[in-house]
Short mmCIF file of C-alpha atoms in Angstrom, two decimals:
data_model
loop_
_atom_site.label_atom_id
_atom_site.label_comp_id
_atom_site.label_asym_id
_atom_site.label_seq_id
_atom_site.Cartn_x
_atom_site.Cartn_y
_atom_site.Cartn_z
CA MET A 847 -2.52 13.20 35.11
CA PRO A 848 -1.95 13.31 31.13
CA LYS A 849 -2.17 9.93 29.38
CA ARG A 850 1.09 8.51 28.38
CA LEU A 851 1.67 8.35 24.64
CA SER A 852 2.03 5.01 23.13
CA TRP A 853 2.72 3.57 19.65
CA PRO A 854 -0.38 2.59 17.84
CA SER A 855 -0.80 -1.20 17.83
CA TRP A 856 -2.16 -1.24 14.32
CA ILE A 857 1.09 -0.01 12.98
CA PRO A 858 3.27 -3.10 12.23
CA VAL A 859 6.55 -1.33 12.38
CA ASP A 860 8.81 -1.26 15.38
CA PRO A 861 8.97 2.55 16.61
CA TYR A 862 12.66 2.14 17.09
CA ILE A 863 12.96 1.17 13.47
CA VAL A 864 11.28 4.38 12.59
CA LEU A 865 13.79 6.32 14.72
CA LEU A 866 16.60 4.40 12.91
CA LEU A 867 15.17 5.32 9.48
CA ALA A 868 14.79 8.90 10.69
CA THR A 869 18.37 9.03 11.73
CA VAL A 870 19.42 7.67 8.43
CA GLY A 871 17.27 10.44 6.68
CA LEU A 872 18.89 13.02 8.84
CA ALA A 873 22.39 11.75 7.98
CA ALA A 874 21.47 11.97 4.29
CA LEU A 875 20.24 15.41 4.44
CA LEU A 876 22.67 16.90 7.09
CA PRO A 877 25.58 14.62 7.17
CA ALA A 878 28.51 15.59 9.55
CA ARG A 879 31.50 17.01 7.66
CA GLY A 880 34.78 18.32 8.72
CA ALA A 881 35.30 19.21 12.33
CA GLY A 882 31.55 18.04 12.93
CA ALA A 883 32.57 14.59 11.38
CA ASP A 884 35.52 14.29 13.82
CA VAL A 885 33.19 15.03 16.67
CA ALA A 886 30.61 12.62 15.50
CA SER A 887 33.37 9.95 15.21
CA GLY A 888 34.64 10.44 18.53
CA ALA A 889 31.08 10.50 20.08
CA SER A 890 30.40 7.17 18.25
CA THR A 891 33.43 5.41 19.52
CA THR A 892 32.67 6.45 23.10
CA ALA A 893 29.04 5.39 22.51
CA VAL A 894 30.18 1.84 21.27
CA ALA A 895 32.55 1.46 24.44
CA PHE A 896 29.64 2.54 26.70
CA LEU A 897 27.25 0.15 24.99
CA PHE A 898 29.45 -2.94 25.64
CA PHE A 899 30.26 -1.71 29.13
CA LEU A 900 26.44 -1.89 29.87
CA TYR A 901 26.18 -5.23 28.24
CA GLY A 902 28.92 -6.55 30.50
CA ALA A 903 27.55 -4.92 33.49
CA ARG A 904 23.87 -6.32 33.00
CA LEU A 905 24.87 -9.93 31.96
CA SER A 906 24.36 -12.03 34.99
CA THR A 907 26.89 -14.82 34.92
CA ARG A 908 25.28 -16.81 37.64
CA GLU A 909 22.04 -17.09 35.39
CA ALA A 910 24.15 -18.05 32.39
CA MET A 911 25.90 -20.97 34.42
CA ASP A 912 22.60 -22.02 35.83
CA GLY A 913 21.40 -22.67 32.29
CA LEU A 914 24.10 -24.90 31.41
CA ARG A 915 22.16 -27.79 32.55
CA HIS A 916 20.00 -27.39 29.36
CA TRP A 917 23.31 -27.65 27.20
CA ARG A 918 21.70 -29.53 24.19
CA LEU A 919 19.21 -26.66 23.66
CA HIS A 920 21.84 -23.97 24.01
CA LEU A 921 24.34 -25.77 21.62
CA THR A 922 21.55 -26.06 19.02
CA VAL A 923 20.87 -22.43 19.13
CA LEU A 924 24.52 -21.53 19.00
CA GLY A 925 24.89 -23.91 15.96
CA CYS A 926 22.05 -22.16 14.24
CA THR A 927 23.63 -18.75 15.12
CA PHE A 928 27.14 -19.14 14.13
CA VAL A 929 27.16 -22.21 11.90
CA LEU A 930 23.96 -22.65 9.84
CA PHE A 931 23.50 -18.87 9.46
CA PRO A 932 26.99 -18.10 8.18
CA LEU A 933 26.84 -21.12 6.03
CA LEU A 934 23.83 -19.74 4.33
CA GLY A 935 25.48 -16.39 4.10
CA THR A 936 28.31 -17.74 2.21
CA LEU A 937 25.92 -19.58 -0.35
CA GLY A 938 24.61 -15.89 -0.98
CA ARG A 939 27.91 -15.14 -2.78
CA GLY A 940 26.17 -16.50 -5.78
CA LEU A 941 23.88 -13.70 -5.83
CA VAL A 942 26.68 -11.37 -6.81
CA PRO A 943 26.40 -9.40 -9.15
CA TYR A 944 23.11 -10.54 -10.20
CA LEU A 945 21.02 -9.56 -7.30
CA LEU A 946 23.50 -7.90 -4.89
CA THR A 947 26.53 -5.67 -5.31
CA PRO A 948 29.71 -6.69 -3.52
CA ALA A 949 29.14 -3.96 -0.79
CA LEU A 950 25.58 -5.15 -0.04
CA TYR A 951 26.61 -8.80 -0.03
CA GLY A 952 29.30 -7.92 2.67
CA GLY A 953 26.53 -6.51 4.83
CA PHE A 954 24.34 -9.54 3.99
CA LEU A 955 27.21 -11.89 5.19
CA PHE A 956 27.77 -9.85 8.15
CA LEU A 957 24.22 -10.03 9.44
CA THR A 958 24.55 -13.71 9.34
CA LEU A 959 27.63 -13.54 11.76
CA VAL A 960 26.18 -11.49 14.72
CA PRO A 961 24.80 -13.08 17.72
CA SER A 962 21.03 -13.66 18.58
CA THR A 963 18.79 -11.21 20.45
CA ILE A 964 17.71 -11.45 23.99
CA GLN A 965 14.82 -9.26 24.47
CA SER A 966 12.82 -10.12 21.54
CA SER A 967 13.59 -13.80 21.72
CA ILE A 968 12.19 -13.76 25.23
CA ALA A 969 9.05 -11.78 24.30
CA PHE A 970 8.15 -14.04 21.45
CA THR A 971 8.87 -17.23 23.38
CA SER A 972 6.66 -16.01 26.17
CA ILE A 973 3.75 -15.06 23.85
CA ALA A 974 3.93 -18.46 22.11
CA ARG A 975 3.98 -20.15 25.59
CA GLY A 976 7.40 -21.70 25.07
CA ASN A 977 10.42 -22.27 27.55
CA VAL A 978 11.20 -18.90 28.60
CA PRO A 979 14.14 -19.68 30.89
CA ALA A 980 15.63 -21.49 28.06
CA ALA A 981 15.26 -18.44 25.80
CA ILE A 982 16.78 -16.35 28.29
CA CYS A 983 19.88 -18.47 28.76
CA ALA A 984 20.21 -19.08 24.99
CA GLY A 985 20.10 -15.32 24.16
CA THR A 986 22.76 -14.88 26.77
CA PHE A 987 25.10 -17.50 25.72
CA SER A 988 24.67 -16.31 22.19
CA SER A 989 25.74 -12.57 23.26
CA LEU A 990 28.65 -13.97 25.17
CA ALA A 991 29.90 -16.07 22.28
CA GLY A 992 29.30 -13.41 19.82
CA ILE A 993 31.61 -11.01 21.45
CA VAL A 994 34.41 -13.25 20.37
CA LEU A 995 32.99 -15.28 17.37
CA THR A 996 31.56 -12.53 15.43
CA PRO A 997 34.86 -10.65 14.70
CA VAL A 998 36.62 -13.91 14.20
CA LEU A 999 34.14 -15.29 11.72
CA ALA A 1000 34.06 -11.72 10.08
CA ALA A 1001 37.88 -11.89 9.72
CA VAL A 1002 37.86 -15.30 8.04
CA LEU A 1003 34.75 -14.75 5.72
CA LEU A 1004 34.61 -11.13 5.02
CA GLY A 1005 38.31 -10.80 4.06
CA GLY A 1006 37.60 -11.22 0.32
CA SER A 1007 34.06 -9.92 0.16
CA GLY A 1008 34.45 -6.13 0.47
CA GLY A 1009 34.36 -6.20 4.31
CA GLY A 1010 37.90 -4.83 4.77
CA VAL A 1011 38.48 -6.67 7.93
CA SER A 1012 42.12 -6.51 9.04
CA ALA A 1013 44.35 -7.03 11.99
CA ASP A 1014 43.90 -3.35 12.89
CA ALA A 1015 40.03 -3.78 12.93
CA LEU A 1016 40.37 -6.84 15.29
CA LEU A 1017 42.48 -4.80 17.67
CA GLU A 1018 39.86 -2.08 17.57
CA ILE A 1019 37.34 -4.88 18.35
CA VAL A 1020 39.50 -5.70 21.44
CA GLY A 1021 39.82 -2.10 22.47
CA GLN A 1022 36.26 -0.87 22.00
CA LEU A 1023 34.27 -4.01 22.58
CA LEU A 1024 35.95 -6.73 24.48
CA LEU A 1025 37.63 -4.53 27.14
CA PRO A 1026 34.59 -2.44 28.02
CA PHE A 1027 32.64 -5.57 28.26
CA ALA A 1028 35.09 -7.08 30.58
CA ALA A 1029 35.26 -4.06 32.76
CA GLY A 1030 31.37 -4.11 33.00
CA GLN A 1031 31.42 -7.83 33.97
CA SER A 1032 34.23 -6.95 36.79
CA LEU A 1033 32.26 -4.09 38.20
CA ARG A 1034 28.82 -5.94 37.98
CA ARG A 1035 29.02 -6.72 41.70
CA TRP A 1036 28.88 -2.87 42.80
CA ILE A 1037 26.85 -1.40 39.94
CA GLY A 1038 24.32 -4.08 39.28
CA PRO A 1039 21.76 -2.91 41.81
CA PHE A 1040 22.06 0.60 40.21
CA LEU A 1041 21.46 -0.69 36.67
CA THR A 1042 18.65 -2.64 37.88
CA ARG A 1043 16.92 0.53 39.49
CA HIS A 1044 17.48 2.76 36.57
CA ARG A 1045 16.78 0.00 33.80
CA LYS A 1046 14.33 2.28 31.92
CA VAL A 1047 16.56 5.40 31.74
CA LEU A 1048 19.73 3.31 30.82
CA GLY A 1049 17.60 1.56 28.08
CA LEU A 1050 16.92 5.01 26.57
CA ALA A 1051 20.61 5.87 26.65
CA ASP A 1052 21.38 2.44 25.25
CA ARG A 1053 19.15 3.18 22.27
CA GLY A 1054 20.22 6.82 21.98
CA SER A 1055 23.87 5.56 21.72
CA ILE A 1056 22.97 3.25 18.85
CA LEU A 1057 21.21 6.03 17.08
CA LEU A 1058 24.33 8.11 17.38
CA VAL A 1059 26.61 5.19 15.91
CA VAL A 1060 24.10 5.03 13.00
CA TYR A 1061 24.16 8.75 12.39
CA ALA A 1062 27.98 8.82 12.19
CA ALA A 1063 28.22 5.71 9.98
CA PHE A 1064 25.62 6.85 7.62
CA SER A 1065 27.15 10.56 7.51
CA GLU A 1066 30.61 9.16 6.49
CA GLY A 1067 28.88 7.02 3.83
CA VAL A 1068 27.04 10.01 2.52
CA VAL A 1069 30.16 12.05 2.47
CA ARG A 1070 32.17 9.31 0.67
CA GLY A 1071 29.25 8.86 -1.85
CA VAL A 1072 28.72 5.30 -1.08
CA TRP A 1073 25.00 5.48 -1.35
CA HIS A 1074 25.37 5.92 -5.08
CA GLN A 1075 26.07 2.07 -5.28
CA VAL A 1076 22.53 1.43 -4.12
CA THR A 1077 19.53 1.29 -6.52
CA PRO A 1078 15.81 0.55 -5.64
CA LEU A 1079 16.22 -2.63 -7.63
CA ARG A 1080 19.06 -3.55 -5.51
CA LEU A 1081 17.25 -3.10 -2.45
CA LEU A 1082 14.30 -5.17 -3.68
CA GLY A 1083 16.85 -8.02 -4.42
CA LEU A 1084 18.45 -7.61 -0.93
CA LEU A 1085 14.83 -7.82 0.68
CA ALA A 1086 14.09 -10.84 -1.40
CA ALA A 1087 17.25 -12.45 -0.22
CA GLU A 1088 16.69 -11.74 3.33
CA ALA A 1089 13.11 -12.96 3.19
CA VAL A 1090 14.42 -16.45 2.00
CA LEU A 1091 17.11 -16.41 4.52
CA LEU A 1092 14.58 -15.85 7.37
CA ALA A 1093 12.14 -18.47 5.84
CA VAL A 1094 14.90 -21.15 5.82
CA MET A 1095 15.99 -20.36 9.32
CA LEU A 1096 12.45 -20.29 10.92
CA ALA A 1097 11.76 -23.82 9.18
CA ALA A 1098 15.16 -25.26 9.98
CA THR A 1099 14.95 -24.10 13.70
CA TRP A 1100 11.39 -25.55 13.94
CA TYR A 1101 11.61 -29.03 12.21
CA GLY A 1102 15.36 -29.49 12.97
CA ALA A 1103 14.57 -29.29 16.78
CA LYS A 1104 11.75 -31.54 16.42
CA ARG A 1105 14.14 -34.14 14.65
CA LEU A 1106 16.48 -33.66 17.56
CA GLY A 1107 13.84 -34.70 20.01
CA PHE A 1108 13.07 -31.54 21.71
CA GLY A 1109 9.45 -30.87 23.10
CA ARG A 1110 7.12 -28.01 22.15
CA GLY A 1111 8.26 -25.54 24.65
CA ASP A 1112 11.93 -25.95 23.77
CA ARG A 1113 11.26 -26.00 19.91
CA ILE A 1114 9.59 -22.59 20.25
CA ALA A 1115 12.74 -21.31 22.19
CA ILE A 1116 15.04 -22.52 19.64
CA GLN A 1117 12.98 -21.27 16.82
CA PHE A 1118 12.89 -17.75 18.20
CA ALA A 1119 16.46 -17.71 19.73
CA GLY A 1120 17.95 -19.37 16.73
CA SER A 1121 16.55 -17.32 13.77
CA LYS A 1122 17.14 -13.79 14.98
CA LYS A 1123 20.06 -11.44 14.81
CA SER A 1124 20.79 -8.60 17.28
CA LEU A 1125 20.87 -5.17 15.91
CA ALA A 1126 22.02 -3.65 19.15
CA ALA A 1127 25.18 -5.85 19.03
CA GLY A 1128 25.67 -5.89 15.25
CA LEU A 1129 25.63 -2.00 14.61
CA PRO A 1130 28.73 -1.19 16.99
CA MET A 1131 30.63 -4.08 15.63
CA ALA A 1132 29.95 -3.07 12.01
CA THR A 1133 31.21 0.46 12.47
CA VAL A 1134 34.61 -0.97 13.93
CA LEU A 1135 34.88 -3.65 11.39
CA PHE A 1136 33.94 -1.75 8.19
CA GLY A 1137 34.95 1.82 8.71
CA ALA A 1138 33.81 3.92 5.65
CA GLN A 1139 31.59 1.18 4.32
CA ALA A 1140 29.74 0.74 7.63
CA SER A 1141 26.66 2.52 6.20
CA LEU A 1142 26.09 -0.22 3.63
CA ALA A 1143 27.26 -2.97 5.97
CA VAL A 1144 24.49 -2.24 8.57
CA LEU A 1145 21.54 -1.70 5.95
CA PRO A 1146 20.90 -5.40 5.46
CA LEU A 1147 20.88 -6.03 9.35
CA MET A 1148 18.47 -3.13 9.80
CA LEU A 1149 16.17 -4.51 7.15
CA PHE A 1150 16.38 -8.09 8.59
CA HIS A 1151 15.88 -6.77 12.06
CA GLN A 1152 12.52 -5.32 11.19
CA MET A 1153 11.57 -8.25 9.02
CA GLN A 1154 12.32 -10.58 11.78
CA LEU A 1155 10.10 -8.75 14.35
CA MET A 1156 7.14 -8.44 11.98
CA VAL A 1157 7.21 -12.24 11.06
CA CYS A 1158 7.96 -13.57 14.44
CA ALA A 1159 5.30 -11.41 15.89
CA VAL A 1160 2.64 -13.15 13.63
CA LEU A 1161 4.22 -16.68 14.12
CA ALA A 1162 4.17 -16.15 17.99
CA LYS A 1163 0.56 -15.30 18.04
CA ARG A 1164 -0.01 -18.33 15.81
CA ARG A 1165 1.89 -20.60 18.10
CA ALA A 1166 -0.04 -19.31 21.12
CA ARG A 1167 -3.31 -20.54 19.63
CA ASP A 1168 -1.79 -24.22 19.42
CA PRO A 1169 -3.61 -26.49 21.76
CA GLU A 1170 -1.90 -27.32 24.89
CA PRO A 1171 0.08 -30.64 24.83
CA THR A 1172 -1.59 -33.11 26.95
CA ALA A 1173 0.59 -34.53 29.62
CA PRO A 1174 1.04 -38.34 29.86
CA GLN A 1175 -1.38 -39.68 32.44
CA THR A 1176 -0.04 -41.92 35.18
CA ARG A 1177 -2.03 -44.95 36.07
CA GLU A 1178 -2.00 -46.69 39.35
CA PRO A 1179 -0.96 -50.21 39.18
CA GLN A 1180 -3.85 -52.58 38.90
CA THR A 1181 -4.22 -56.23 39.74
CA ARG A 1182 -4.06 -58.45 36.64
CA GLU A 1183 -7.55 -59.73 35.70
CA PRO A 1184 -8.32 -63.14 34.24
CA GLN A 1185 -7.86 -63.23 30.58
CA THR A 1186 -11.34 -64.56 30.05
CA ARG A 1187 -12.87 -61.12 30.82
CA GLN A 1188 -14.84 -59.82 27.73
CA PRO A 1189 -15.82 -56.23 27.14
CA SER A 1190 -19.46 -55.48 27.89
CA SER A 1191 -19.98 -53.76 24.39
CA PRO A 1192 -18.43 -52.82 21.29
CA GLU A 1193 -17.74 -49.42 22.64
CA GLY A 1194 -16.06 -50.96 25.57
CA ALA A 1195 -13.86 -52.80 23.35
CA VAL A 1196 -12.71 -49.55 21.46
CA ARG A 1197 -12.04 -47.91 24.75
CA GLU A 1198 -9.82 -50.78 26.00
CA ARG A 1199 -7.93 -50.80 22.69
CA VAL A 1200 -7.29 -47.04 23.08
CA THR A 1201 -6.05 -47.41 26.51
CA ALA A 1202 -3.75 -50.24 25.61
CA ASP A 1203 -2.25 -48.18 22.67
CA ARG A 1204 -1.45 -45.53 25.14
#
């Protein structure tokens, strides 16, 4: 049998990001116009509804409920995702107009509002030998909360920053995102086994739908001329702002979790789940919330997604080389010895002092 083609491991770019960039290039060279634009828009709307139907059908409510026993960890991740991230995003307003344009800042702020990832958070937590079940539940809770919190936060924070979020956009969120998601959850009992058996095929359909959404959004942006607002210098400024944002979140999640008393495994799960943003969830939401400006709105999220994958891949490998934490040893109860006992040697005295300090 012929060997299956695989992505070279020495290339540090996610192959899906390459496909996304290729889709952007296709939209720039051959944007959908006229009747083609209407077809692309309708297909994109259908794809968004299909994506969130699959999200609802795949999400195991039982697993989510089972993870509630580790509520402190999940509240910490949710706080990082929907409180600390948006707070840092609002502070980025000071970068306008010196480093970012208002449209780019709208996309920068939007990326801080989307939920965390599930797959990559689990993968990196596993590589780093962290608490994988906690990462699974944390990503699940974040995705559930993001269905509601992301549109609400966008309506509150993006109203005056070029986002164009309106009541109509929120109604579209309900119709295109929440209702399909609820339908998927209600049908999970019957279609769940089918989704499990055909996970790989549906994964390809999943990613293909996102590519279609990106093509439609960027085509509309090209036709409307929004890309004339972006210069190479502005892109460099955006990358610098996102690098600082990611560095702050990685440090805050790691050292903040330590201050809160979490162990090593939980700190790893908090760091990788609390510092990430989901491209798969953010792209469909952006097309609904931003309309014609969606192409600029999703650009910061696409760049941040690739940056977080590259940085966290290196960080996870580094965490994997950390020495295993030594478990506290339990000693059997011993009878009290007379206090007049003396160590047989200076080395014995040192050993006794270390044992006492433990």
